[in-house]
XYZ file of C-alpha atoms in Angstrom:
198
model
C 157.876 -89.127 -21.914
C 156.697 -92.501 -23.135
C 153.189 -92.061 -21.673
C 152.782 -88.722 -23.442
C 152.636 -86.617 -20.260
C 154.636 -83.388 -20.049
C 157.095 -83.387 -17.071
C 157.289 -79.572 -16.981
C 155.210 -77.753 -14.320
C 151.999 -76.135 -15.515
C 152.678 -72.372 -15.690
C 149.008 -71.711 -14.921
C 148.854 -73.851 -11.780
C 147.782 -71.743 -8.797
C 147.111 -68.693 -10.948
C 144.011 -66.559 -10.520
C 141.336 -67.686 -12.991
C 140.689 -65.204 -15.777
C 137.915 -62.668 -15.304
C 135.747 -61.046 -17.975
C 137.588 -60.424 -21.217
C 140.413 -62.773 -20.253
C 141.896 -60.412 -17.634
C 142.988 -61.952 -14.343
C 140.230 -61.709 -11.729
C 141.207 -59.605 -8.722
C 141.972 -61.466 -5.484
C 139.070 -61.732 -3.059
C 138.622 -62.792 0.541
C 135.749 -63.707 2.804
C 135.040 -60.917 5.260
C 132.696 -60.991 8.235
C 131.361 -57.625 9.340
C 128.889 -57.111 12.156
C 127.049 -54.024 10.987
C 124.438 -52.396 13.221
C 124.081 -55.634 15.155
C 123.689 -57.927 12.126
C 126.514 -60.207 10.965
C 127.271 -60.217 7.244
C 129.541 -62.704 5.451
C 130.860 -61.137 2.260
C 133.342 -62.097 -0.435
C 135.098 -58.885 -1.376
C 137.808 -57.718 -3.736
C 140.814 -56.750 -1.612
C 140.603 -53.201 -2.971
C 137.042 -52.532 -1.732
C 136.905 -49.876 0.968
C 134.705 -50.208 4.019
C 132.618 -47.323 2.660
C 132.032 -49.092 -0.665
C 131.213 -52.355 1.118
C 128.616 -50.567 3.250
C 127.083 -48.607 0.377
C 127.467 -50.999 -2.549
C 127.210 -54.431 -0.956
C 125.023 -53.862 2.124
C 123.007 -50.944 0.674
C 123.549 -48.800 3.768
C 123.828 -45.395 2.135
C 123.904 -43.218 5.256
C 127.692 -42.867 5.195
C 128.463 -40.558 2.292
C 131.264 -40.517 -0.251
C 132.398 -36.905 -0.149
C 136.078 -36.375 -0.875
C 137.166 -40.055 -0.903
C 140.443 -38.875 0.692
C 139.575 -38.865 4.412
C 139.430 -35.072 4.541
C 135.713 -34.245 4.847
C 134.394 -36.771 7.387
C 131.163 -37.497 5.489
C 132.010 -41.218 5.540
C 132.599 -41.423 9.311
C 131.327 -44.600 10.980
C 132.206 -46.361 14.234
C 134.435 -49.442 14.105
C 134.549 -51.265 17.438
C 133.313 -48.035 19.029
C 135.974 -45.770 17.505
C 135.240 -43.266 14.770
C 136.938 -43.968 11.457
C 136.951 -42.586 7.933
C 135.453 -45.556 6.108
C 136.717 -44.313 2.723
C 140.315 -44.921 3.860
C 139.895 -48.414 5.317
C 139.997 -51.552 3.213
C 137.046 -53.742 4.153
C 139.264 -56.829 4.485
C 141.171 -55.126 7.319
C 137.925 -54.866 9.287
C 137.183 -58.600 9.277
C 135.359 -59.376 12.536
C 134.834 -55.711 13.417
C 131.642 -54.347 14.931
C 130.582 -51.477 12.653
C 127.947 -48.869 13.506
C 126.609 -46.583 10.808
C 124.110 -43.759 11.214
C 121.352 -46.279 10.440
C 122.314 -48.176 13.599
C 122.442 -45.257 16.044
C 118.766 -45.285 17.031
C 116.979 -48.136 18.767
C 115.425 -51.085 16.954
C 112.032 -49.705 18.067
C 112.658 -46.676 15.857
C 113.562 -44.255 18.656
C 116.132 -41.639 17.737
C 119.553 -41.526 19.357
C 119.848 -38.545 21.756
C 122.251 -36.877 19.310
C 119.791 -37.287 16.451
C 117.090 -35.632 18.577
C 119.487 -32.837 19.557
C 120.416 -32.218 15.907
C 116.714 -31.880 15.070
C 115.964 -29.628 18.033
C 118.977 -27.396 17.367
C 118.468 -27.358 13.574
C 122.084 -28.552 13.294
C 121.947 -29.332 9.580
C 120.808 -27.802 6.350
C 121.343 -29.980 3.278
C 122.013 -33.016 5.508
C 124.801 -34.509 3.386
C 127.384 -34.344 6.177
C 124.930 -35.147 8.994
C 125.452 -38.954 9.159
C 129.205 -38.476 9.490
C 128.720 -35.631 11.989
C 126.478 -37.849 14.136
C 128.818 -40.853 14.130
C 131.803 -38.607 14.810
C 129.986 -36.922 17.706
C 129.143 -40.306 19.262
C 132.828 -41.249 19.031
C 134.009 -37.872 20.343
C 131.719 -38.076 23.376
C 133.016 -41.588 24.153
C 136.638 -40.433 23.791
C 136.086 -37.514 26.191
C 134.291 -39.757 28.689
C 137.263 -42.152 28.586
C 139.630 -39.251 29.352
C 141.315 -39.022 25.952
C 142.677 -35.468 25.608
C 142.462 -33.328 22.504
C 144.561 -30.388 21.368
C 142.104 -28.134 23.242
C 142.349 -30.042 26.530
C 143.960 -28.003 29.296
C 147.222 -29.069 30.935
C 145.462 -29.644 34.274
C 143.369 -32.402 32.690
C 146.557 -34.109 31.546
C 147.908 -34.322 35.094
C 144.552 -35.417 36.541
C 143.239 -38.097 34.154
C 139.518 -38.578 34.006
C 136.577 -37.595 31.811
C 137.166 -34.449 29.777
C 134.442 -31.800 29.966
C 133.185 -31.033 26.491
C 133.331 -27.256 26.363
C 132.465 -25.537 23.081
C 136.193 -25.337 22.311
C 136.622 -29.068 23.006
C 133.677 -29.958 20.743
C 134.980 -27.757 17.921
C 138.441 -29.349 18.162
C 137.166 -32.917 18.349
C 134.704 -32.416 15.476
C 137.171 -30.516 13.267
C 137.607 -33.486 10.923
C 133.957 -33.251 9.849
C 133.241 -30.496 7.347
C 129.854 -28.854 6.815
C 129.625 -26.916 3.567
C 126.397 -25.275 4.763
C 128.190 -23.849 7.816
C 125.958 -25.294 10.538
C 128.913 -25.548 12.940
C 127.516 -23.412 15.815
C 124.340 -25.513 15.922
C 126.325 -28.762 15.738
C 128.396 -27.660 18.731
C 125.202 -26.747 20.623
C 123.627 -30.128 19.836
C 126.664 -32.085 21.036
C 126.864 -30.027 24.219
C 123.130 -30.542 24.866
C 123.688 -34.280 24.928
C 126.716 -34.095 27.229
C 125.247 -31.511 29.618
């Protein structure tokens, strides 16, 4: 053109700015997570899992990275009151969610949650690696049973008469089966959960 401008569209317009070494920076989004009662505004890569956001960005290391495939339960936290495997959830999908980790189970005054006390009294852990996930899963399992959600172990009579499900030892074992304990503290874990629901 006479004024020297190029009429062709800029091929870089709207592109992601280059990151270190000239590679395209990964897409990010703002995410708001309410974790243990405190709201956090984060800018996260879309690939960051909830577990990595909790551990790496918020420095809440209670939830553990065990298998990173959702098979061991060590990363279990509560999202809006429901237990989830945080290693399988992208943090951006939890925007606005209310997250509770093991650090948030007790009171702000430092009192232990009844399940934490029961785990101590029943000696329901050995190495302790799986314990945060076991505790969060147990809180979720107790809430599910109280709301009348059946499990594979729930009898047929409970299905015809909806209401809270009694947490027998068999019910607890079934509901907690997604949380592995390599030390084999399962009988004590079942006892601790039943102590709290008795």
